[in-house]
Short mmCIF file of C-alpha atoms and ligand atoms in Angstrom, two decimals:
data_model
loop_
_atom_site.label_atom_id
_atom_site.label_comp_id
_atom_site.label_asym_id
_atom_site.label_seq_id
_atom_site.Cartn_x
_atom_site.Cartn_y
_atom_site.Cartn_z
CA MET A 1 -95.93 -37.91 72.23
CA LEU A 2 -99.49 -38.72 71.18
CA PHE A 3 -100.82 -41.81 72.01
CA PRO A 4 -97.47 -43.48 73.25
CA HIS A 5 -99.01 -46.98 73.86
CA LEU A 6 -100.10 -47.08 70.28
CA PHE A 7 -96.88 -46.12 68.72
CA SER A 8 -94.94 -48.24 71.05
CA PRO A 9 -92.79 -51.14 69.49
CA ILE A 10 -94.03 -54.83 69.64
CA LYS A 11 -92.54 -58.26 68.92
CA VAL A 12 -94.34 -60.74 66.81
CA ASP A 13 -92.02 -63.69 67.39
CA SER A 14 -88.61 -62.37 66.50
CA LEU A 15 -89.93 -59.80 64.36
CA GLU A 16 -90.09 -56.18 65.62
CA LEU A 17 -93.05 -53.98 64.60
CA LYS A 18 -92.53 -50.34 65.07
CA ASN A 19 -96.04 -49.68 66.25
CA ARG A 20 -99.23 -51.33 67.04
CA VAL A 21 -101.16 -50.56 63.88
CA VAL A 22 -102.00 -53.49 61.46
CA LEU A 23 -103.53 -53.23 58.01
CA ALA A 24 -106.41 -55.96 58.37
CA PRO A 25 -106.44 -58.55 55.51
CA LEU A 26 -108.88 -56.81 52.68
CA ASP A 27 -110.13 -58.14 49.72
CA VAL A 28 -109.85 -55.01 47.57
CA GLY A 29 -110.72 -56.69 43.90
CA LEU A 30 -107.33 -55.32 42.53
CA HIS A 31 -106.10 -58.79 41.33
CA ASP A 32 -106.05 -59.52 37.62
CA PRO A 33 -108.53 -62.56 36.59
CA GLU A 34 -105.78 -65.30 36.88
CA GLY A 35 -105.32 -64.20 40.58
CA GLN A 36 -102.11 -62.32 39.99
CA VAL A 37 -101.20 -59.04 42.06
CA THR A 38 -101.27 -56.08 40.14
CA ASP A 39 -99.67 -52.80 40.27
CA ARG A 40 -103.03 -51.14 41.62
CA TYR A 41 -102.97 -53.63 44.43
CA ILE A 42 -99.31 -53.05 45.18
CA ASP A 43 -99.67 -49.32 45.15
CA PHE A 44 -102.73 -49.57 47.70
CA LEU A 45 -100.54 -51.67 49.99
CA VAL A 46 -97.58 -49.40 49.68
CA GLU A 47 -99.68 -46.41 50.39
CA ARG A 48 -100.63 -47.77 53.66
CA ALA A 49 -96.85 -48.78 54.24
CA LYS A 50 -96.12 -45.16 53.84
CA GLY A 51 -98.76 -44.17 56.27
CA GLU A 52 -96.68 -45.73 58.97
CA THR A 53 -98.74 -49.03 59.23
CA SER A 54 -96.16 -51.43 60.89
CA LEU A 55 -97.76 -54.74 59.80
CA ILE A 56 -99.56 -55.19 56.45
CA ILE A 57 -101.79 -58.35 56.08
CA THR A 58 -102.55 -59.07 52.48
CA GLU A 59 -106.03 -60.16 51.55
CA PHE A 60 -107.31 -63.68 51.28
CA THR A 61 -104.95 -65.39 49.24
CA SER A 62 -106.09 -68.68 47.74
CA VAL A 63 -103.79 -71.92 48.21
CA TRP A 64 -106.41 -74.03 46.22
CA PRO A 65 -107.03 -73.54 42.38
CA GLU A 66 -110.12 -75.66 42.16
CA GLN A 67 -112.82 -72.86 43.22
CA ARG A 68 -113.44 -69.80 41.31
CA VAL A 69 -110.33 -67.26 41.47
CA ILE A 70 -111.86 -64.23 43.23
CA THR A 71 -108.69 -62.95 45.01
CA THR A 72 -105.10 -62.99 44.69
CA ALA A 73 -103.56 -66.60 44.56
CA VAL A 74 -100.53 -68.73 45.59
CA TRP A 75 -101.42 -71.88 44.67
CA ASP A 76 -98.80 -72.30 41.98
CA ASP A 77 -95.28 -71.21 41.55
CA LYS A 78 -96.28 -68.77 38.68
CA PHE A 79 -97.64 -66.41 41.22
CA VAL A 80 -94.35 -66.08 43.09
CA PRO A 81 -92.70 -63.21 40.94
CA GLY A 82 -95.63 -61.01 41.36
CA LEU A 83 -96.03 -61.72 45.10
CA THR A 84 -92.25 -60.84 45.35
CA ARG A 85 -92.62 -57.46 43.77
CA MET A 86 -95.43 -56.84 46.07
CA ALA A 87 -93.47 -58.08 49.44
CA ASP A 88 -90.31 -56.00 48.04
CA ALA A 89 -92.40 -52.73 47.49
CA VAL A 90 -94.00 -52.94 50.85
CA LYS A 91 -90.84 -53.46 52.67
CA ASP A 92 -89.14 -50.91 51.07
CA ALA A 93 -91.98 -48.53 52.45
CA GLY A 94 -91.15 -49.44 55.78
CA SER A 95 -93.64 -51.98 56.84
CA LYS A 96 -93.66 -55.89 57.41
CA ILE A 97 -95.83 -57.91 55.34
CA PHE A 98 -97.73 -61.32 56.05
CA MET A 99 -99.61 -63.12 53.49
CA GLN A 100 -103.32 -64.20 54.44
CA ILE A 101 -103.66 -67.83 53.23
CA ALA A 102 -107.17 -69.37 52.75
CA VAL A 103 -109.58 -71.53 50.99
CA LEU A 104 -113.22 -70.74 50.46
CA GLY A 105 -114.46 -74.44 51.08
CA GLY A 106 -118.27 -74.63 51.59
CA LYS A 107 -118.52 -70.80 50.80
CA SER A 108 -117.38 -71.12 47.24
CA TYR A 109 -119.96 -70.69 44.68
CA VAL A 110 -118.06 -73.24 42.52
CA GLU A 111 -117.26 -76.94 43.43
CA PRO A 112 -118.02 -76.32 47.33
CA PHE A 113 -116.25 -78.60 49.47
CA ALA A 114 -116.56 -78.47 53.20
CA PRO A 115 -115.90 -80.70 56.28
CA SER A 116 -119.47 -81.79 56.30
CA ALA A 117 -122.17 -81.98 53.56
CA ILE A 118 -124.92 -79.86 55.64
CA GLU A 119 -127.40 -77.19 54.85
CA SER A 120 -126.19 -73.90 56.62
CA GLU A 121 -127.16 -70.52 56.23
CA LEU A 122 -123.43 -69.86 55.08
CA TYR A 123 -123.61 -71.93 52.12
CA THR A 124 -125.52 -71.34 48.80
CA GLU A 125 -125.60 -75.01 48.21
CA VAL A 126 -124.90 -78.10 50.16
CA PRO A 127 -120.89 -78.45 49.77
CA ARG A 128 -119.45 -81.99 49.04
CA GLU A 129 -117.88 -83.59 51.96
CA MET A 130 -114.39 -83.83 51.87
CA THR A 131 -112.61 -87.30 52.07
CA VAL A 132 -109.69 -87.56 54.06
CA ASP A 133 -107.78 -87.69 50.76
CA ASP A 134 -109.12 -84.20 50.17
CA ILE A 135 -108.08 -83.02 53.37
CA LYS A 136 -104.46 -84.14 53.11
CA ARG A 137 -104.25 -82.66 49.71
CA VAL A 138 -105.76 -79.30 51.00
CA ILE A 139 -103.44 -79.26 54.11
CA GLU A 140 -100.27 -79.90 51.70
CA ALA A 141 -101.66 -76.86 49.43
CA PHE A 142 -101.61 -74.47 52.43
CA ILE A 143 -97.86 -75.53 53.33
CA LEU A 144 -97.01 -75.28 49.67
CA GLY A 145 -98.55 -71.84 49.71
CA ALA A 146 -96.55 -70.72 53.00
CA THR A 147 -93.61 -71.86 51.39
CA ARG A 148 -94.19 -69.54 48.28
CA ALA A 149 -94.84 -66.76 50.45
CA LYS A 150 -91.58 -67.25 52.40
CA ARG A 151 -89.84 -67.51 48.88
CA ALA A 152 -91.45 -64.28 47.67
CA GLY A 153 -89.94 -62.41 50.94
CA PHE A 154 -93.00 -62.52 53.11
CA ASP A 155 -92.39 -61.96 56.70
CA GLY A 156 -94.93 -64.41 57.62
CA VAL A 157 -98.24 -65.74 56.70
CA GLU A 158 -101.73 -65.61 58.50
CA TYR A 159 -103.63 -68.97 58.48
CA HIS A 160 -107.05 -67.55 57.92
CA CYS A 161 -109.85 -69.62 60.09
CA ALA A 162 -112.08 -66.42 60.44
CA HIS A 163 -115.33 -65.58 58.72
CA SER A 164 -116.36 -69.15 58.33
CA TYR A 165 -113.93 -70.29 55.50
CA LEU A 166 -112.65 -73.50 55.36
CA GLY A 167 -110.28 -73.21 58.39
CA GLY A 168 -112.94 -72.09 60.37
CA GLN A 169 -115.44 -74.57 59.01
CA PHE A 170 -113.37 -77.29 60.40
CA ILE A 171 -113.10 -75.42 63.90
CA SER A 172 -116.69 -74.62 64.14
CA PRO A 173 -119.29 -77.16 65.54
CA HIS A 174 -121.87 -75.87 63.43
CA THR A 175 -119.98 -76.60 60.10
CA ASN A 176 -117.84 -79.63 61.09
CA GLN A 177 -120.00 -82.70 61.91
CA ARG A 178 -117.85 -85.32 60.79
CA ASP A 179 -116.80 -88.17 63.31
CA ASP A 180 -113.48 -89.32 62.11
CA ASP A 181 -109.79 -87.97 62.50
CA TYR A 182 -111.10 -84.71 61.50
CA GLY A 183 -114.01 -84.08 63.54
CA GLY A 184 -116.24 -85.24 66.37
CA ASP A 185 -114.63 -83.56 69.21
CA PHE A 186 -112.63 -80.50 69.98
CA GLU A 187 -109.31 -81.95 69.33
CA ARG A 188 -110.35 -83.63 66.15
CA ARG A 189 -112.01 -80.48 64.80
CA MET A 190 -108.41 -78.72 65.76
CA ARG A 191 -106.64 -81.37 63.71
CA PHE A 192 -106.86 -79.61 60.15
CA GLY A 193 -105.38 -76.61 61.43
CA ALA A 194 -102.98 -77.98 63.51
CA GLU A 195 -101.41 -80.00 60.80
CA ILE A 196 -101.33 -76.92 58.63
CA VAL A 197 -99.39 -75.04 61.23
CA THR A 198 -97.25 -77.57 62.55
CA GLY A 199 -96.51 -78.39 58.61
CA ILE A 200 -95.59 -74.60 57.76
CA LYS A 201 -93.34 -74.74 60.79
CA GLN A 202 -91.47 -77.92 59.72
CA VAL A 203 -90.87 -76.76 56.13
CA CYS A 204 -90.55 -72.91 56.54
CA GLY A 205 -88.72 -73.06 59.83
CA GLU A 206 -89.48 -72.35 63.46
CA ASP A 207 -88.48 -68.69 62.92
CA PHE A 208 -91.12 -68.03 60.12
CA PRO A 209 -94.05 -66.74 62.04
CA VAL A 210 -97.64 -68.17 61.50
CA GLY A 211 -100.35 -65.78 62.58
CA PHE A 212 -103.93 -67.10 63.26
CA LYS A 213 -107.00 -65.03 62.63
CA PHE A 214 -110.08 -66.91 63.83
CA SER A 215 -113.97 -66.38 64.86
CA ALA A 216 -114.36 -66.10 68.39
CA HIS A 217 -118.06 -65.59 67.97
CA GLU A 218 -120.30 -66.94 65.35
CA HIS A 219 -123.80 -65.81 64.77
CA LEU A 220 -125.02 -69.63 64.09
CA HIS A 221 -126.48 -72.10 65.99
CA GLY A 222 -124.29 -74.33 67.52
CA GLY A 223 -121.41 -72.48 66.44
CA VAL A 224 -118.45 -70.80 68.42
CA ASN A 225 -119.33 -68.98 71.14
CA ASP A 226 -123.00 -69.04 70.05
CA ARG A 227 -124.62 -65.87 71.44
CA TYR A 228 -127.84 -66.36 69.52
CA ASP A 229 -129.33 -66.94 72.88
CA GLU A 230 -127.88 -64.25 74.97
CA ASP A 231 -128.12 -66.38 77.90
CA VAL A 232 -125.72 -68.89 76.43
CA LYS A 233 -122.07 -68.45 76.84
CA ASP A 234 -119.23 -70.97 76.08
CA ASP A 235 -115.91 -70.35 76.10
CA LEU A 236 -115.01 -72.52 72.84
CA HIS A 237 -113.15 -69.10 71.58
CA LEU A 238 -110.65 -69.28 74.51
CA GLN A 239 -110.10 -72.89 74.17
CA ILE A 240 -109.34 -72.47 70.40
CA ALA A 241 -106.99 -69.51 71.23
CA GLU A 242 -105.05 -71.67 73.94
CA TYR A 243 -104.84 -74.72 71.55
CA MET A 244 -103.33 -72.49 68.85
CA GLU A 245 -100.92 -70.66 71.06
CA ASN A 246 -99.87 -73.92 72.56
CA LEU A 247 -99.20 -75.07 68.97
CA GLY A 248 -96.81 -72.07 68.15
CA VAL A 249 -98.73 -69.48 66.30
CA ALA A 250 -97.25 -65.96 66.33
CA TYR A 251 -100.30 -63.92 67.27
CA LEU A 252 -104.24 -64.44 67.89
CA HIS A 253 -106.05 -62.31 65.52
CA VAL A 254 -109.63 -62.24 67.18
CA ALA A 255 -112.91 -61.78 64.64
CA THR A 256 -116.15 -63.48 63.88
CA THR A 257 -118.11 -65.05 61.20
CA SER A 258 -118.92 -63.43 58.22
CA ALA A 259 -121.95 -63.93 55.97
CA THR A 260 -124.43 -61.60 54.09
CA ILE A 261 -127.40 -60.53 55.55
CA MET A 262 -129.30 -62.51 52.86
CA GLN A 263 -127.68 -65.77 54.15
CA VAL A 264 -127.70 -65.20 57.93
CA LYS A 265 -131.03 -63.62 59.09
CA GLY A 266 -130.05 -60.91 61.83
CA PHE A 267 -126.44 -61.21 61.16
CA VAL A 268 -125.69 -57.49 60.52
CA GLU A 269 -127.61 -56.61 63.62
CA CYS A 270 -125.93 -59.20 65.93
CA THR A 271 -123.71 -58.54 68.88
CA HIS A 272 -120.72 -58.94 66.94
CA PRO A 273 -120.76 -58.91 63.03
CA SER A 274 -117.40 -59.19 61.62
CA VAL A 275 -117.60 -55.75 59.36
CA PRO A 276 -119.65 -53.77 62.06
CA PRO A 277 -121.74 -50.84 60.37
CA LEU A 278 -122.31 -47.52 62.04
CA TYR A 279 -125.69 -48.67 63.59
CA ILE A 280 -123.33 -50.70 66.14
CA LYS A 281 -121.38 -48.97 68.67
CA PRO A 282 -117.53 -48.41 67.83
CA ASN A 283 -114.85 -50.83 68.53
CA THR A 284 -117.41 -53.62 68.33
CA LEU A 285 -115.45 -56.80 68.58
CA VAL A 286 -112.63 -55.51 71.01
CA ASP A 287 -114.24 -57.45 74.04
CA LEU A 288 -113.91 -60.82 72.23
CA ALA A 289 -110.13 -59.77 72.07
CA GLU A 290 -110.16 -58.91 75.62
CA GLU A 291 -111.64 -62.26 76.68
CA VAL A 292 -108.85 -63.86 74.89
CA LYS A 293 -106.01 -61.71 76.43
CA GLN A 294 -107.46 -61.84 79.99
CA ASN A 295 -107.55 -65.44 79.48
CA GLY A 296 -103.71 -65.40 79.81
CA ALA A 297 -102.69 -65.04 76.17
CA LYS A 298 -98.90 -64.79 76.19
CA ILE A 299 -98.42 -63.82 72.40
CA PRO A 300 -99.96 -60.63 70.97
CA VAL A 301 -103.40 -60.52 70.83
CA ILE A 302 -104.99 -58.36 67.60
CA ALA A 303 -108.43 -56.78 68.18
CA THR A 304 -110.18 -55.68 65.03
CA GLY A 305 -113.85 -54.42 64.16
CA GLY A 306 -115.01 -50.93 63.89
CA ILE A 307 -111.96 -49.35 65.32
CA THR A 308 -111.67 -45.91 63.63
CA ASP A 309 -110.48 -43.38 66.48
CA PRO A 310 -106.84 -43.15 67.38
CA ALA A 311 -107.90 -42.22 71.06
CA HIS A 312 -109.82 -45.26 71.10
CA ALA A 313 -106.89 -47.36 69.97
CA GLU A 314 -104.47 -45.91 72.20
CA GLU A 315 -106.97 -46.74 75.16
CA ILE A 316 -107.39 -50.28 73.97
CA ILE A 317 -103.44 -50.71 74.06
CA ALA A 318 -103.25 -48.74 77.21
CA GLN A 319 -105.76 -50.93 79.20
CA GLU A 320 -104.37 -53.86 77.72
CA ARG A 321 -107.45 -55.01 76.12
CA ALA A 322 -105.52 -56.09 73.12
CA ASP A 323 -101.76 -55.60 72.05
CA MET A 324 -102.37 -54.44 68.44
CA VAL A 325 -105.27 -53.23 66.39
CA ALA A 326 -106.33 -54.27 63.14
CA LEU A 327 -107.71 -51.60 60.91
CA GLY A 328 -109.68 -52.62 57.74
CA ARG A 329 -112.26 -49.67 56.70
CA THR A 330 -110.04 -47.28 58.49
CA LEU A 331 -107.10 -47.56 56.32
CA ILE A 332 -109.30 -47.67 53.26
CA ALA A 333 -110.59 -44.18 54.34
CA ASP A 334 -107.38 -42.70 55.28
CA PRO A 335 -104.22 -44.75 54.14
CA HIS A 336 -101.86 -42.42 56.47
CA TRP A 337 -104.15 -42.66 59.57
CA ALA A 338 -101.16 -43.94 61.99
CA LYS A 339 -98.80 -41.29 60.68
CA LYS A 340 -101.57 -38.58 60.88
CA ALA A 341 -102.32 -39.86 64.53
CA ARG A 342 -98.73 -39.82 65.58
CA ALA A 343 -98.33 -36.11 64.36
CA GLY A 344 -102.12 -35.05 65.59
CA GLU A 345 -103.34 -34.49 62.20
CA ASN A 346 -106.63 -34.29 60.64
CA ILE A 347 -108.12 -37.98 59.59
CA VAL A 348 -110.25 -38.78 57.11
CA PRO A 349 -112.64 -40.73 59.01
CA CYS A 350 -114.26 -44.14 57.95
CA ILE A 351 -117.96 -43.84 58.57
CA ARG A 352 -118.68 -47.66 58.58
CA CYS A 353 -121.12 -47.41 55.68
CA ASN A 354 -119.66 -50.76 54.23
CA PHE A 355 -119.88 -49.21 50.58
CA CYS A 356 -116.41 -51.01 50.41
CA HIS A 357 -117.81 -54.42 51.55
CA THR A 358 -120.88 -54.27 49.52
CA PHE A 359 -119.01 -53.30 46.30
CA VAL A 360 -115.78 -55.61 46.66
CA VAL A 361 -116.54 -58.47 48.69
CA MET A 362 -120.20 -58.97 47.57
CA ASP A 363 -120.51 -57.45 44.03
CA ARG A 364 -116.84 -57.71 43.16
CA GLY A 365 -116.47 -54.27 41.76
CA GLY A 366 -113.15 -53.20 42.84
CA VAL A 367 -112.40 -51.21 46.23
CA GLN A 368 -114.51 -48.21 46.25
CA CYS A 369 -115.02 -45.63 49.31
CA THR A 370 -117.39 -43.03 50.37
CA THR A 371 -114.87 -40.63 52.10
CA ASN A 372 -111.83 -41.65 49.95
CA PRO A 373 -112.53 -41.21 46.24
CA ILE A 374 -109.10 -42.18 45.01
CA VAL A 375 -108.98 -45.63 46.93
CA GLY A 376 -107.69 -48.33 44.62
CA ARG A 377 -106.07 -45.86 42.19
CA GLU A 378 -103.44 -44.36 44.48
CA LYS A 379 -100.87 -43.72 41.72
CA LEU A 380 -103.45 -43.02 38.88
CA ILE A 381 -104.82 -40.19 40.31
CA ALA A 382 -102.45 -37.29 41.77
CA PHE A 383 -103.38 -33.96 42.95
CA ASN A 384 -100.03 -32.41 41.48
CA LYS A 385 -99.50 -28.59 41.53
CA THR A 386 -100.90 -27.02 38.30
CA ASP A 387 -98.98 -24.76 35.79
CA SER A 388 -101.90 -23.07 34.94
CA PRO A 389 -104.14 -22.20 37.84
CA LYS A 390 -107.87 -21.76 36.75
CA LYS A 391 -110.74 -19.97 38.41
CA VAL A 392 -113.03 -22.66 39.88
CA VAL A 393 -116.57 -22.30 41.47
CA VAL A 394 -117.98 -25.01 43.24
CA VAL A 395 -121.85 -25.00 43.77
CA GLY A 396 -122.81 -26.74 46.83
CA ALA A 397 -120.91 -27.52 50.27
CA GLY A 398 -121.84 -30.82 50.97
CA PRO A 399 -119.08 -33.75 50.92
CA GLY A 400 -118.84 -33.75 47.21
CA GLY A 401 -118.38 -30.08 46.90
CA LEU A 402 -116.00 -29.63 49.75
CA GLU A 403 -113.70 -32.59 48.43
CA ALA A 404 -113.71 -31.17 44.82
CA GLY A 405 -113.00 -27.67 46.42
CA LEU A 406 -110.15 -28.97 48.76
CA ARG A 407 -108.60 -31.07 45.97
CA ALA A 408 -108.66 -28.07 43.38
CA LYS A 409 -107.32 -25.73 46.08
CA GLU A 410 -104.50 -28.37 46.82
CA MET A 411 -103.52 -28.35 43.21
CA GLY A 412 -102.99 -24.41 43.03
CA HIS A 413 -106.25 -23.62 41.68
CA ASP A 414 -108.41 -20.16 42.57
CA VAL A 415 -111.57 -21.91 44.21
CA VAL A 416 -114.52 -20.38 45.59
CA VAL A 417 -117.49 -22.72 47.34
CA TYR A 418 -121.00 -21.26 47.34
CA GLU A 419 -123.51 -22.72 49.72
CA LYS A 420 -126.96 -21.62 49.99
CA ARG A 421 -127.66 -22.40 53.66
CA ASP A 422 -125.71 -20.76 56.39
CA VAL A 423 -123.38 -23.69 57.24
CA ILE A 424 -121.42 -26.19 55.31
CA GLY A 425 -121.81 -29.86 55.48
CA GLY A 426 -125.11 -30.35 53.23
CA GLU A 427 -126.93 -33.83 53.85
CA MET A 428 -123.93 -34.59 56.31
CA ILE A 429 -125.64 -32.28 58.77
CA SER A 430 -129.03 -33.87 59.03
CA ALA A 431 -127.13 -37.36 58.63
CA SER A 432 -125.37 -36.78 61.79
CA ILE A 433 -128.27 -35.91 64.09
CA PRO A 434 -128.79 -39.40 65.46
CA ASP A 435 -126.51 -40.17 68.23
CA PHE A 436 -125.45 -43.52 66.60
CA LYS A 437 -124.57 -41.67 63.56
CA TRP A 438 -121.47 -40.45 65.41
CA ASP A 439 -119.20 -41.49 62.45
CA VAL A 440 -121.05 -38.94 59.91
CA LYS A 441 -120.41 -36.35 62.57
CA ARG A 442 -116.69 -37.08 62.66
CA LEU A 443 -116.72 -36.61 58.85
CA LEU A 444 -118.55 -33.40 59.06
CA GLN A 445 -115.90 -32.11 61.63
CA TYR A 446 -113.02 -33.47 59.46
CA TYR A 447 -114.38 -31.09 56.44
CA ILE A 448 -114.72 -28.05 58.71
CA THR A 449 -111.17 -28.46 60.01
CA GLU A 450 -109.76 -28.94 56.73
CA VAL A 451 -111.66 -25.90 55.11
CA GLN A 452 -110.26 -23.76 57.94
CA LYS A 453 -106.60 -25.26 57.72
CA VAL A 454 -106.18 -24.75 53.94
CA GLY A 455 -108.24 -21.56 54.03
CA LEU A 456 -110.69 -22.90 51.39
CA GLU A 457 -113.29 -19.68 50.51
CA VAL A 458 -116.73 -20.78 51.25
CA ARG A 459 -119.56 -18.28 50.53
CA THR A 460 -122.41 -19.58 52.62
CA SER A 461 -126.01 -18.24 52.51
CA THR A 462 -125.50 -17.37 48.78
CA THR A 463 -127.72 -19.04 46.29
CA VAL A 464 -125.80 -19.27 42.83
CA THR A 465 -127.65 -17.54 40.01
CA LEU A 466 -126.43 -16.79 36.31
CA ASP A 467 -125.60 -13.29 37.48
CA THR A 468 -123.38 -14.57 40.22
CA LEU A 469 -121.51 -16.86 37.85
CA LYS A 470 -121.10 -14.02 35.23
CA ALA A 471 -119.74 -11.86 37.88
CA ASP A 472 -117.19 -14.60 38.79
CA ALA A 473 -116.40 -15.56 35.29
CA PRO A 474 -114.97 -19.02 36.32
CA ASP A 475 -113.15 -21.22 33.97
CA VAL A 476 -114.92 -24.15 35.59
CA VAL A 477 -118.21 -24.63 37.51
CA ILE A 478 -118.47 -27.84 39.38
CA LEU A 479 -122.03 -28.53 40.39
CA ALA A 480 -122.28 -30.39 43.67
CA THR A 481 -125.86 -30.17 44.91
CA GLY A 482 -126.78 -33.66 44.08
CA GLY A 483 -127.09 -35.17 47.59
CA GLU A 484 -130.31 -36.14 48.60
CA ALA A 485 -131.71 -37.50 51.74
CA ILE A 486 -133.48 -40.93 51.50
CA ILE A 487 -136.70 -40.45 53.22
CA PRO A 488 -138.87 -43.36 54.23
CA ASP A 489 -142.24 -43.23 53.31
CA ILE A 490 -143.79 -43.28 56.99
CA PRO A 491 -146.10 -40.55 57.46
CA GLU A 492 -145.79 -40.11 61.10
CA LEU A 493 -141.98 -40.10 60.84
CA MET A 494 -142.31 -37.28 58.35
CA GLU A 495 -144.36 -35.20 60.52
CA THR A 496 -142.74 -35.87 64.13
CA MET A 497 -139.06 -36.31 63.23
CA LEU A 498 -137.93 -34.27 60.16
CA SER A 499 -137.96 -30.72 60.88
CA PRO A 500 -138.58 -28.63 57.70
CA ALA A 501 -135.41 -26.83 58.48
CA LEU A 502 -133.40 -29.69 57.81
CA MET A 503 -135.52 -30.51 54.63
CA GLN A 504 -134.12 -27.46 52.69
C1 LIG B 601 -113.59 -54.62 51.66
C2 LIG B 601 -113.51 -55.53 52.89
C3 LIG B 601 -112.67 -56.83 52.46
C4 LIG B 601 -112.43 -57.83 53.28
N1 LIG B 601 -111.58 -58.87 53.14
C5 LIG B 601 -111.17 -59.62 54.02
C6 LIG B 601 -110.13 -60.63 53.71
O1 LIG B 601 -109.59 -60.87 52.51
N2 LIG B 601 -109.71 -61.50 54.82
C7 LIG B 601 -110.36 -61.30 55.82
O2 LIG B 601 -109.57 -62.08 56.83
N3 LIG B 601 -110.83 -60.54 56.26
C8 LIG B 601 -111.52 -59.51 55.37
N4 LIG B 601 -112.28 -58.52 55.74
C9 LIG B 601 -112.52 -58.19 57.25
C10 LIG B 601 -111.55 -57.35 57.84
O3 LIG B 601 -110.23 -57.99 57.78
C11 LIG B 601 -111.89 -56.76 59.08
O4 LIG B 601 -111.70 -58.01 60.06
C12 LIG B 601 -113.14 -56.34 59.51
O5 LIG B 601 -113.52 -55.50 58.25
C13 LIG B 601 -113.33 -55.65 60.78
O6 LIG B 601 -112.48 -54.38 60.52
P1 LIG B 601 -112.85 -52.83 60.35
O7 LIG B 601 -113.99 -52.76 61.21
O8 LIG B 601 -111.77 -52.07 60.60
O9 LIG B 601 -112.91 -52.74 59.07
C14 LIG B 601 -112.77 -57.54 54.81
C15 LIG B 601 -113.39 -56.37 55.04
C16 LIG B 601 -113.73 -55.59 54.16
C17 LIG B 601 -114.42 -54.32 54.67
#
């Protein structure tokens, strides 16, 4: 069996998971304006469940109404019917489902409130400092949100304290500068979360699992495990993990702070960015999960952050660096990653370009992916077999042309792809030359393998002219020659680094 550790079962509390592959919580922007789940969001999750992901964690689901609704919501009973439909659909497709419960707090653009009214690179304005009464009301909202999740049929909830949202704002010494029952020292900074977790357990029962996602590193002065200064190391992340394990959480999901590059300078280039781009080595955050695990965690530890390759995921589990892997962008790129990995099939790789993150979380445009053109429209676009095959000519064997050719072929059309160079891949070839662009090389390899596997006809070293088209007499011509390299205007770079062959 391929990847035996990755595909071995594991227990989360009393819940049996069939393998170690988790869908990381992903805000995919498919909710309706009120925060209700939509069919498109359900289809998105179901497709990942069908792909043999053992645990689906939903996106940031807001338990608090008074900040702008930008994700799905659970702050009122009116959301329960939609959420029930979602939980049922995912479970029917074979996965377990947890709801991630969260509040924006100081990071909200509307009525921001936080443990302390401080200026921070995380916040767009100084948030209002929460009174103790505010705190009690928000704790109650978290508990009520969890009861609704349970009523809707969710297998558990994940309390979101990562990425510097409200839960994390209470934990972090950077954002929590109170000196009362909810701040001042470690115990008091942890109290907000402790009351939420124990409250959920009291109301939903000890057997209703509460997972915990947290920032084990913050690229913030005075924050958790502050590694601004590479010489400074603290073990606050380990203390947080121990504290929450003792409180009875079901797992420890190890992540980091999240902020935009505009907010926190150097954030994306730091050692542990929460959504690590391709410029940073793969499996970026796994060492943090490993530290938590080696510190003696007895509950499952989930590693996340730049894990795209099944062989890496297998190694992470086999070497006991973590117990499960949460894949975000990887499962946006290929919803059937787990199923294909188990069967040794060709996987559409995530190239960690962060297009998904920019267009959903930052720009609110609804999920999009460079390597998966149908993401978010899983049931709206189907490549069904055609009754009337057409002759299709595709001009250009870059990623666009190859994708179009492969899909047309899958539908049963008679396809030929022309390429003027003697190799396929287009701009992926030059883009994959630097070592750190390993992810792009994998995408190129994915297309080479697919073309061979399905026998897509590609005529290389051929420039398409009117005569070519007249001879072929296609019903449809797809012009896919649009990819252009972005060349920075640096004269020496042009002369020394870019070979003319690559510029053709
Ligand atoms: C489009 C997008 C939306 C995200 N939304 C959430 C979210 O709602 N809640 C959360 O905890 N993390 C969110 N994340 C972070 C992921 O859960 C994950 O921690 C991060 O992307 C690293 O994993 P990856 O490299 O496998 O993508 C989001 C990431 C992306 C790319």
